[in-house]
Short mmCIF file of C-alpha atoms in Angstrom, two decimals:
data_model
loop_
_atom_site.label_atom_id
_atom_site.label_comp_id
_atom_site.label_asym_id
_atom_site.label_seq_id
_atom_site.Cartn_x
_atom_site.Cartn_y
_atom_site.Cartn_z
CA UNK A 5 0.00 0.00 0.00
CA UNK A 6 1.20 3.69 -0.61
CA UNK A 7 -0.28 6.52 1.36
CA UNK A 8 -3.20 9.04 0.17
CA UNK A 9 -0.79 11.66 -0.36
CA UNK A 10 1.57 9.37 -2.74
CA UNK A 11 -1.39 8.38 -4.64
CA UNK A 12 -2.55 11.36 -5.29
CA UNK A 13 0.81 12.45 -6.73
CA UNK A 14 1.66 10.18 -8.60
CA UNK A 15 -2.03 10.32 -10.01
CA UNK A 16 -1.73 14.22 -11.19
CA UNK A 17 2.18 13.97 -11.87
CA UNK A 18 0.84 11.72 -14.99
CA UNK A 19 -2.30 14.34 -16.12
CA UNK A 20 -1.89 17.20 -17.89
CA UNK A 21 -4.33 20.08 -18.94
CA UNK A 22 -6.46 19.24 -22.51
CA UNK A 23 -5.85 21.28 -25.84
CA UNK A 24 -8.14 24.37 -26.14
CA UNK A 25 -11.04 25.08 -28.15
CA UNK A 26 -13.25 28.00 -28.76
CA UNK A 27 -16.06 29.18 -26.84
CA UNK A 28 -18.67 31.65 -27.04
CA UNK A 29 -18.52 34.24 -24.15
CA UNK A 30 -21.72 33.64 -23.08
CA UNK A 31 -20.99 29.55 -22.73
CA UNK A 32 -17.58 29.93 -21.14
CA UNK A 33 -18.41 30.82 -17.43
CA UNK A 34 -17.11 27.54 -15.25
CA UNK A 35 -14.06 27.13 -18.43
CA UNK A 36 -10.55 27.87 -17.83
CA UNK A 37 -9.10 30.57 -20.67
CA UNK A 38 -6.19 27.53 -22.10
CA UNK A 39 -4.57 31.43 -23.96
CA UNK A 40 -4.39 35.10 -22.40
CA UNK A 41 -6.75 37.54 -23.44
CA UNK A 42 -6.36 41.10 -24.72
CA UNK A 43 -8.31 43.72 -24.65
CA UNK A 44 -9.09 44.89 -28.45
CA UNK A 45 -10.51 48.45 -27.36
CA UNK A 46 -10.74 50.82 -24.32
CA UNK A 47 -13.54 50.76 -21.61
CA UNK A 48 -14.99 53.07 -21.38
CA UNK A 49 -14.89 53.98 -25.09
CA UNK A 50 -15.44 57.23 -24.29
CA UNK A 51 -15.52 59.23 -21.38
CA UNK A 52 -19.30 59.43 -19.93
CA UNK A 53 -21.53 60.27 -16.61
CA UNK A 54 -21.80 57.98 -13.85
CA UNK A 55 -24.67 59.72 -12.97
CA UNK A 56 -28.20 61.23 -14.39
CA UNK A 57 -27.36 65.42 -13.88
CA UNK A 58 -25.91 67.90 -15.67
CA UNK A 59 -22.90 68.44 -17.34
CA UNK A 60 -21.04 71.90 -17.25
CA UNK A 61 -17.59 73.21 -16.53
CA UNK A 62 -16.48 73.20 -12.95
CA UNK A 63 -15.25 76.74 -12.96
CA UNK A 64 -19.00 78.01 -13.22
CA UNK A 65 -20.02 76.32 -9.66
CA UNK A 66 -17.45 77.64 -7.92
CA UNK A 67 -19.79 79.55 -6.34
CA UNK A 68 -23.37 78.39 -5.57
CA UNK A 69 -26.42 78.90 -5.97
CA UNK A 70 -25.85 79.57 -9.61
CA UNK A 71 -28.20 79.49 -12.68
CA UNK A 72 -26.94 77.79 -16.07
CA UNK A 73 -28.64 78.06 -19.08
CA UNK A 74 -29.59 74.25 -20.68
CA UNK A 75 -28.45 74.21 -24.04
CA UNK A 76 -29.06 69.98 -24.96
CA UNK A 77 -29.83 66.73 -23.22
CA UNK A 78 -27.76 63.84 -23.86
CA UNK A 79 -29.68 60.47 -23.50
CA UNK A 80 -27.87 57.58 -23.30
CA UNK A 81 -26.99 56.21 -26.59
CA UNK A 82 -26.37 59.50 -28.29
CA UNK A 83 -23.90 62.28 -28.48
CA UNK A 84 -23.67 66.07 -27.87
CA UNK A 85 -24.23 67.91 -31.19
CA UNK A 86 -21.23 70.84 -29.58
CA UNK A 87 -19.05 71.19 -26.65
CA UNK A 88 -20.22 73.31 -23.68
CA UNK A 89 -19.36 77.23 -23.25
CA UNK A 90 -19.01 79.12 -20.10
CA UNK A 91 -22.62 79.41 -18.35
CA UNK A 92 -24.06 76.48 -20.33
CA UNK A 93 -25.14 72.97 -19.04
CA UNK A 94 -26.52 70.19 -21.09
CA UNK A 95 -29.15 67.81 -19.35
CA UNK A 96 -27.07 64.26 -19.52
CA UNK A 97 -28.03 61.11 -18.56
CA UNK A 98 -26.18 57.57 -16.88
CA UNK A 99 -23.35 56.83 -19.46
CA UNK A 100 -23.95 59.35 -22.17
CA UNK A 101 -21.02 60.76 -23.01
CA UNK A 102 -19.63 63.86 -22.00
CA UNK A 103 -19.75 66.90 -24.13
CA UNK A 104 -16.39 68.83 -25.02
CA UNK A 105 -15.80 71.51 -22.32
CA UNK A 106 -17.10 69.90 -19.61
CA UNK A 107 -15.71 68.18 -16.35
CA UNK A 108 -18.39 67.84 -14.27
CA UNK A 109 -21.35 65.78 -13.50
CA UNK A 110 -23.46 67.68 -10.89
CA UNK A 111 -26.32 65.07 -9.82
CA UNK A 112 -30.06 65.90 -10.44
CA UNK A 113 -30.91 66.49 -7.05
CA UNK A 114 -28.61 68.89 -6.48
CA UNK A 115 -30.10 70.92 -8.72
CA UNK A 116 -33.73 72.91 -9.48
CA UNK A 117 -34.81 71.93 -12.56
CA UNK A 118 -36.32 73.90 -15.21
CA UNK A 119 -36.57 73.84 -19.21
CA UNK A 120 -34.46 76.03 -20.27
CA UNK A 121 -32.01 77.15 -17.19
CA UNK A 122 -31.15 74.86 -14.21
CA UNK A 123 -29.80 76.41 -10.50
CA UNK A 124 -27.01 74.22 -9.09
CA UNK A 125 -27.54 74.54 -5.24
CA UNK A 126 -24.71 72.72 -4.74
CA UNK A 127 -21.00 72.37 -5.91
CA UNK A 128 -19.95 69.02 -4.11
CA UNK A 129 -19.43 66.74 -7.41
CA UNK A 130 -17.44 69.72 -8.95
CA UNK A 131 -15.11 67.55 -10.91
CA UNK A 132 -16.55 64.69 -10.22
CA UNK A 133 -18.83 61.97 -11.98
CA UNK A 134 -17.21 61.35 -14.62
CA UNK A 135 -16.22 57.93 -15.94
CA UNK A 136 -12.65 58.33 -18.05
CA UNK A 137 -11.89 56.56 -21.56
CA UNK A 138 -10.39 53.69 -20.58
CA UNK A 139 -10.43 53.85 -17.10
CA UNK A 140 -11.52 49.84 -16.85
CA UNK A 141 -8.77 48.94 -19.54
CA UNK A 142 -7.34 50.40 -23.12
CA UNK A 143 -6.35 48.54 -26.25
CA UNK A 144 -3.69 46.19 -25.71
CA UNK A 145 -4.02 45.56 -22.25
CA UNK A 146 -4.28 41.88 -20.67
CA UNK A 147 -7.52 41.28 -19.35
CA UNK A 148 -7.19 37.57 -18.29
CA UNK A 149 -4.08 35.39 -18.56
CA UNK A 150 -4.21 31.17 -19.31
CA UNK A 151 -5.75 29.17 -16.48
CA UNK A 152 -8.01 31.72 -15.24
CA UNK A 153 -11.26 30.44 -14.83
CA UNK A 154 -14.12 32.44 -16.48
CA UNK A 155 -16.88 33.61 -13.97
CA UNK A 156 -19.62 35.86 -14.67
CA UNK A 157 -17.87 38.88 -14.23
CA UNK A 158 -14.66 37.75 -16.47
CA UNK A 159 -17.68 36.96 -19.12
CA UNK A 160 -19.27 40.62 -18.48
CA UNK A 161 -15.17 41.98 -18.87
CA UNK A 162 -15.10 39.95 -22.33
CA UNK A 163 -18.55 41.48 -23.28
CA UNK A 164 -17.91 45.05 -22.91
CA UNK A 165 -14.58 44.28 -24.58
CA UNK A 166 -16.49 42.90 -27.60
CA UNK A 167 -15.04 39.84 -27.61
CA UNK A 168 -17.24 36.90 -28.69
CA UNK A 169 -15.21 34.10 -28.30
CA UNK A 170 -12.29 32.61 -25.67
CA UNK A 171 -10.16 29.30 -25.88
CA UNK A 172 -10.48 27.63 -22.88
CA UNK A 173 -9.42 23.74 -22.42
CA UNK A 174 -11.40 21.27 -23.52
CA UNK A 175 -13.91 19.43 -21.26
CA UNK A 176 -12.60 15.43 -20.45
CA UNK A 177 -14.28 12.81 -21.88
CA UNK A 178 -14.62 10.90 -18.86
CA UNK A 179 -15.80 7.02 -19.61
CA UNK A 180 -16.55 4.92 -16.72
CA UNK A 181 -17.30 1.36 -16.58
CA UNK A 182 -19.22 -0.45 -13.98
CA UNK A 183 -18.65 -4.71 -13.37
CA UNK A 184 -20.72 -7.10 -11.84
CA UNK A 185 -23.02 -9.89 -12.74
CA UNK A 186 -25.34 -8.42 -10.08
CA UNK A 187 -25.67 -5.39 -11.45
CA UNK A 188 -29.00 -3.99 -13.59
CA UNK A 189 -29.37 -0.54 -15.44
CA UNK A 190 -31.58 1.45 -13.76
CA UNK A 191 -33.72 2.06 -16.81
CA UNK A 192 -34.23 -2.10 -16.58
CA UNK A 193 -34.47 -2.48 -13.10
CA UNK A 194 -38.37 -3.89 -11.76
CA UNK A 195 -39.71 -5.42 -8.91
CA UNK A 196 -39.42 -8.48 -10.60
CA UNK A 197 -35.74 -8.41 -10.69
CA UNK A 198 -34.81 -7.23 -7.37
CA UNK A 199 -34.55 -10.73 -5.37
CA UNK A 200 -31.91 -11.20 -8.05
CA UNK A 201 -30.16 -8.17 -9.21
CA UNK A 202 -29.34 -4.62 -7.82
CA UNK A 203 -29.30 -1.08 -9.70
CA UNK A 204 -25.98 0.04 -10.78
CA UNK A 205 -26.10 3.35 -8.65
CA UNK A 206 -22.60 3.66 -9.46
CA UNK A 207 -23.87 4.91 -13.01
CA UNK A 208 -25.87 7.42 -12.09
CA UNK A 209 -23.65 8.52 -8.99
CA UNK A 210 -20.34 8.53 -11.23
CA UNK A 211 -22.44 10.42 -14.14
CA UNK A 212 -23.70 13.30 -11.94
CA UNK A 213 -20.29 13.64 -10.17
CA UNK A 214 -17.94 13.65 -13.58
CA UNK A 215 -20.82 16.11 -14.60
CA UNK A 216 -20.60 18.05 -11.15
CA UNK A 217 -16.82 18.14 -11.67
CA UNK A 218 -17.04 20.13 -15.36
CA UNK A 219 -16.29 16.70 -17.14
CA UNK A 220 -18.21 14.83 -19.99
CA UNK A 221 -19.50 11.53 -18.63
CA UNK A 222 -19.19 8.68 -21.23
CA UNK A 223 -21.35 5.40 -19.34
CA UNK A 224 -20.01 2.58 -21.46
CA UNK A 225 -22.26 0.45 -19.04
CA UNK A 226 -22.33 -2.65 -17.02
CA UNK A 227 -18.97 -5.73 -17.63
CA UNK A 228 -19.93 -8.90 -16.71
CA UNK A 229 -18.00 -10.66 -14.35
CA UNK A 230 -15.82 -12.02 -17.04
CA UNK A 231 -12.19 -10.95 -18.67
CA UNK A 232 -14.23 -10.62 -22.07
CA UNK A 233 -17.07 -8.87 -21.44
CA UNK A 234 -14.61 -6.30 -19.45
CA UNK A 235 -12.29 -6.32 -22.43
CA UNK A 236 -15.01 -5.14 -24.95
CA UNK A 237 -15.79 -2.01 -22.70
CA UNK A 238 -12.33 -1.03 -22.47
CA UNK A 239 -11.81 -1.34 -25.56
CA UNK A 240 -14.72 1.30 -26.31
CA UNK A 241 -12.83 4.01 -24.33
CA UNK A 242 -10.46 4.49 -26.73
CA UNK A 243 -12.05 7.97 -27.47
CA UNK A 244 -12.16 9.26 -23.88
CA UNK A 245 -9.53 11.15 -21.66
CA UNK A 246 -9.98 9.40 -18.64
CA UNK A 247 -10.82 5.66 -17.97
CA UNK A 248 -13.01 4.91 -14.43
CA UNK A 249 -13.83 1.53 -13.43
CA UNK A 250 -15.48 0.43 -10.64
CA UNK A 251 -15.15 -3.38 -9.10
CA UNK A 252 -12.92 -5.80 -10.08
CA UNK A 253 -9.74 -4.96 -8.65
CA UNK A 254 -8.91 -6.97 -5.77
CA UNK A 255 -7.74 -10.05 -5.70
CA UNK A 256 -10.69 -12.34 -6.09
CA UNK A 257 -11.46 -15.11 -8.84
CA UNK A 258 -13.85 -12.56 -10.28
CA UNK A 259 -11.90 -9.79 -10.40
CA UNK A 260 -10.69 -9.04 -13.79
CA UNK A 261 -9.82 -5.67 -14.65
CA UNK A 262 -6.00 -6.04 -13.35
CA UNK A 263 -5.36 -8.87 -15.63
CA UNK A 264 -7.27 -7.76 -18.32
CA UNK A 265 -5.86 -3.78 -17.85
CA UNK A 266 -2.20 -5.68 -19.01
CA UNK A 267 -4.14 -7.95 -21.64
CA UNK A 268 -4.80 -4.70 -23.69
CA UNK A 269 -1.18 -2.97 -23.45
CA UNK A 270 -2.02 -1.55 -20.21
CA UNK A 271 0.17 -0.58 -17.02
CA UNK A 272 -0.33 -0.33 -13.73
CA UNK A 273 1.01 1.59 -11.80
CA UNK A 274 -0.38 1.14 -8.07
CA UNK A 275 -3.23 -0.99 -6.97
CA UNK A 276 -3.53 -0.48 -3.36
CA UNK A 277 -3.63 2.95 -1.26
CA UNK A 278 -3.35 3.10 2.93
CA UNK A 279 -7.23 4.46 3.32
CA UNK A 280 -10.82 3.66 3.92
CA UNK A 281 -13.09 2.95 2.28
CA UNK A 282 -11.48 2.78 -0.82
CA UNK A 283 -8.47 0.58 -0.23
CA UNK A 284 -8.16 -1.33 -3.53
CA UNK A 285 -7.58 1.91 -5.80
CA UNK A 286 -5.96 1.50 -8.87
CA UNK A 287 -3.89 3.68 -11.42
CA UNK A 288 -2.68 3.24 -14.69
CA UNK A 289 -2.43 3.69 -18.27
CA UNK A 290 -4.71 2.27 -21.11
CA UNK A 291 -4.27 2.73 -24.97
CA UNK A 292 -2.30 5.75 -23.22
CA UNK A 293 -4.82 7.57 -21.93
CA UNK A 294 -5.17 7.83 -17.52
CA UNK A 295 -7.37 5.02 -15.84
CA UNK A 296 -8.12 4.88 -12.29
CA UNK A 297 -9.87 1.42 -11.03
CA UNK A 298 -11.64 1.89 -7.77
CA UNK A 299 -13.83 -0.43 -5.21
CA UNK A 300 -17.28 -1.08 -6.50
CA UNK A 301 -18.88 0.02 -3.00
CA UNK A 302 -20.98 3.29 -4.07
CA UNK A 303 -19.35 4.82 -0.99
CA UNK A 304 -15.85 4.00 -1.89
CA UNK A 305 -16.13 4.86 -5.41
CA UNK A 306 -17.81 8.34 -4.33
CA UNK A 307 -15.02 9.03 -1.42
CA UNK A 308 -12.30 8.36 -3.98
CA UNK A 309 -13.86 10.23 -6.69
CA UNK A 310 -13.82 13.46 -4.29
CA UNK A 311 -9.97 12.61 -3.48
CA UNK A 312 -8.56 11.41 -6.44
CA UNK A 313 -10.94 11.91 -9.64
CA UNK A 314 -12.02 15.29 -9.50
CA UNK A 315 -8.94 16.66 -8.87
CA UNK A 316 -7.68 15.16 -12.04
CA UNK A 317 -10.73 16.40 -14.38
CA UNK A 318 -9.78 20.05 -12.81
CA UNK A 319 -6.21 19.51 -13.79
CA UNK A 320 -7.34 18.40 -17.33
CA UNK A 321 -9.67 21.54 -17.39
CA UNK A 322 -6.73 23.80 -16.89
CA UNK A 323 -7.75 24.92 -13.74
CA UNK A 324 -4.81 25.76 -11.09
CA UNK A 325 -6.51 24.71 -7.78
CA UNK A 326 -7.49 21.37 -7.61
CA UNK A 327 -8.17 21.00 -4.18
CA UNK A 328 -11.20 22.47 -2.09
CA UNK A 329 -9.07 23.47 0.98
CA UNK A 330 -9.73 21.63 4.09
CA UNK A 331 -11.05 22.98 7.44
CA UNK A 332 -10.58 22.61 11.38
CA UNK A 333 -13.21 20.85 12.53
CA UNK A 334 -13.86 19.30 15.86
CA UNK A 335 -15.38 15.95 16.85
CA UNK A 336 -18.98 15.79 18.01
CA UNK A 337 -18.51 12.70 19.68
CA UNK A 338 -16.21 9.65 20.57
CA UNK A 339 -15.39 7.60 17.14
CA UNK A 340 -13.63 4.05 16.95
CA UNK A 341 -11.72 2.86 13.55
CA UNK A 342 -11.16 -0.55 12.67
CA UNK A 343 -7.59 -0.34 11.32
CA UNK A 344 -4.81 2.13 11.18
CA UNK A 345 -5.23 3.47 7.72
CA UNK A 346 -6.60 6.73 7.07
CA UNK A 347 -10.34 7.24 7.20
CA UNK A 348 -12.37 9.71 5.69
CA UNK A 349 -15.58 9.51 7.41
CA UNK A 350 -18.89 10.97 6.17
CA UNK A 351 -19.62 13.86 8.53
CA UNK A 352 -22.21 17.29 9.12
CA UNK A 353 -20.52 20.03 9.73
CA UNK A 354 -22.28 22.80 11.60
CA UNK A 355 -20.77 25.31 13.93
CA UNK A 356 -21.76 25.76 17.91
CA UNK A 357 -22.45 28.35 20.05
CA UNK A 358 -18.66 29.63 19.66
CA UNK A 359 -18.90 29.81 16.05
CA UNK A 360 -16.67 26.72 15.89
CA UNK A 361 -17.04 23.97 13.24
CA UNK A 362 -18.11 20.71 14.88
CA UNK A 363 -18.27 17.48 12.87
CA UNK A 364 -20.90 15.02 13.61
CA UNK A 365 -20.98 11.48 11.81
CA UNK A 366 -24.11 11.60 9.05
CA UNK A 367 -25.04 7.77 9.48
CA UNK A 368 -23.47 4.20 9.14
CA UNK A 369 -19.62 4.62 7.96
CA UNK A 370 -20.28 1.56 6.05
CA UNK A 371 -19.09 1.34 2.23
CA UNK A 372 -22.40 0.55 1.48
CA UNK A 373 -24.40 3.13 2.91
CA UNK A 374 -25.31 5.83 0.34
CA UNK A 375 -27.60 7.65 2.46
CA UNK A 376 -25.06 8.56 4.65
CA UNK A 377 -22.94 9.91 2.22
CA UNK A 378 -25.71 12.43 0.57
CA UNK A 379 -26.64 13.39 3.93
CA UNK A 380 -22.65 14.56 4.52
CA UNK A 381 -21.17 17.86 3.46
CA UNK A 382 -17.77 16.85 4.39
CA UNK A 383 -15.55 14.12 4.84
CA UNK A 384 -13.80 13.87 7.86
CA UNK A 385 -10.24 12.52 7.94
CA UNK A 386 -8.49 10.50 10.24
CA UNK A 387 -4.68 9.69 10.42
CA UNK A 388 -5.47 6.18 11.58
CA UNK A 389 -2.52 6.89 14.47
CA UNK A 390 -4.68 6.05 16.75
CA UNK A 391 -8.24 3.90 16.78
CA UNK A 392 -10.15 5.48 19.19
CA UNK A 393 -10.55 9.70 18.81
CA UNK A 394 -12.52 11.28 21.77
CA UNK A 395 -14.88 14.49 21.56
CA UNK A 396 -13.63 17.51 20.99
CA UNK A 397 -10.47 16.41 19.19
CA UNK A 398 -9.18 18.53 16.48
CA UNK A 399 -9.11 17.28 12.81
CA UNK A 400 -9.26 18.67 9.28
CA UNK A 401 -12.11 17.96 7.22
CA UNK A 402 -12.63 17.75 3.31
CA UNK A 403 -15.97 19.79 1.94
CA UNK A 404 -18.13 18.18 -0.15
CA UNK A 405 -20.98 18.90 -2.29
CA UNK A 406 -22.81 21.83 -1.22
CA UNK A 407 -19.78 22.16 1.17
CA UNK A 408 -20.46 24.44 4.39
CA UNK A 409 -23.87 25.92 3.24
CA UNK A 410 -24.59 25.95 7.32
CA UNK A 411 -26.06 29.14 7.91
CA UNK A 412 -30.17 30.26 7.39
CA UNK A 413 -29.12 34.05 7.44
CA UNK A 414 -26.91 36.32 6.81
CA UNK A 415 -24.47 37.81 9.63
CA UNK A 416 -22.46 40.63 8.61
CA UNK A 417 -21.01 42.04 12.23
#
């Protein structure tokens, strides 16, 4: 066995981010730019109000009250037919542009409006309100460089820059196989079937979390527990970027994919990691591209997915932080392990009266226990130095999912 933090090294040290490809602005927030951006104008374009007023030269409210004479208004989307004189003011609206002459924006209710001549009772904004040409960024300036991810701001940035279109890295192709002779697609699963057979949840679980991760799930369905049958599905992920199986990788006499993993040209590179669940975790190569075998146990395969798989789909998105960061959490109550590996126990986190984090176990820490693990927002990890950890302890804790989501309002002192 190697430990978690081996694994996981030796898993990314072998990944590297996919090729770009172009796409449109408005489809690119969650992508991660794979080439810098320029900017191919200034923003502003021009220079413009920040605020619905009047436009006028500072020098004629140095004193105030004062009356100006209203020579134009300026509505957004249209420009001053002249630039502005001494004792004139043109009405101006929210991102017109200014008029020649002018350098102030005094706001509307400073004023007492009339048709033809306004009185400015007040001179505060005197030089003020006025948004420059190119005061956000001018032609030729980097807006974004590679392996930035595009939020909704960046996206707004690339809009008002006119620009329709980024490369950012490609989204994996994540296939995923499931084995077992036990296993049934949910879309064929009955009643009459289920003294017999069980519903692959892995499927759907591994689907919605390659999904959740930014990834394109490929489900090249259920192997049989035969070298063949496996063989045939492996075979069919010779288009994707990343190979997950789940089962068949211990050492039983129905456990395939090793064997058939070197049939095809594959290598291995480790098959066991110092944790639970998720012990018998595999890593590799097939037809070249990355393959990662883990236990068939819903829970196992979803625990590993969080510490090994996603990190590699963000790594093949480009993205430069693969890792939600972990917190200080404390134990709710006393917790006993069964071996010295370490565990990574489903847990809610909520925080006490001290504003501390507490961790409390969601449910059965069995592998097979799904509901535990969607009532969890964190996984809780455990050295395995010792087996028995008392209340109150201090440990770190992995978010997951909706992460710490704890609070039902919003404290700002």
């Amino acid at each position: 066995m190697i430990s978690v933090a081996e694994a996981s090294e030796r898993i990314l040290a072998r990944v590297a981010a996919l090729s770009g490809e172009p796409v449109a602005t408005g489809n690119a927030v969650g992508r991660v730019l794979s080439e810098p951006v320029a900017a191919p104008i200034d923003s502003p374009p021009w220079d413009n109000s920040s605020m619905d007023g009047y436009a006028l030269r500072s020098s004629d409210v140095n004193n105030v009250p004062v009356s100006l004479r209203v020579i134009e208004e300026i509505p957004a989307g249209q420009f001053p037919t002249r630039a502005i004189a001494a004792g004139e003011s043109m009405r101006i609206m929210t991102g017109a542009p200014i008029p020649e002459g002018s350098d102030t924006v005094v706001r509307r209710e400073d004023t007492d409006d009339g048709l033809d001549v306004v009185t400015i009772i007040s001179n505060r904004d005197r030089g003020k309100n006025i948004r420059r040409k190119g005061e956000d960024f001018r032609a030729g300036d980097s807006l974004f460089d590679a392996g930035e991810e595009i939020r909704a701001p960046h996206a707004g940035a690339l809009a008002s820059a006119g620009i329709k279109s980024v490369s950012v890295h490609r989204r994996p192709r994540v296939a995923f196989i499931s084995s077992g002779d036990e296993l049934v697609e949910l879309d064929d699963f009955t009643p009459d079937v289920a003294a017999t057979k069980i519903v692959s949840s892995n499927s759907i679980t591994l689907s919605a979390l390659v999904r959740d991760a930014g990834g394109d799930p490929v489900d090249l369905g259920i192997a049989r527990d035969d070298a063949a049958s496996l063989r045939e599905k492996i075979e069919n992920a010779k288009d994707a970027d990343l190979i997950v199986t789940t089962a068949g990788i211990s050492v039983g006499d129905h456990d395939h994919v090793r064997d058939v993993v070197t049939d095809v040209g594959g290598t291995i590179d480790f098959w066991k990691v110092r944790m639970r669940p998720g012990a018998p975790l595999a890593f590799g190569e097939i037809h070249g591209i990355p393959w990662i075998g883990m236990s068939g146990n819903p829970v196992s395969a979803m625990v590993t997915f969080e510490v090994f798989v996603r990190p590699v789909i963000r790594k093949m998105l480009g993205h430069r932080r693969l890792f939600a960061p972990t917190i200080q959490v404390k134990t709710a109550s006393q917790i006993r392990i069964a071996a010295p590996l370490m565990h990574f126990l489903r847990v809610v986190i909520s925080t006490n009266a001290t504003n501390e984090a507490v961790a409390e176990l969601a449910g059965s820490q069995s592998s097979s226990v799904i509901t535990a693990m969607a009532r969890a927002n964190a996984l809780l990890i455990l050295p395995g130095d010792r087996l028995e950890i008392a209340p109150g302890e201090t440990h770190r804790a992995l978010p997951i999912g909706s992460g710490l989501f704890t609070a039902e309002r919003l404290v700002l002192t």
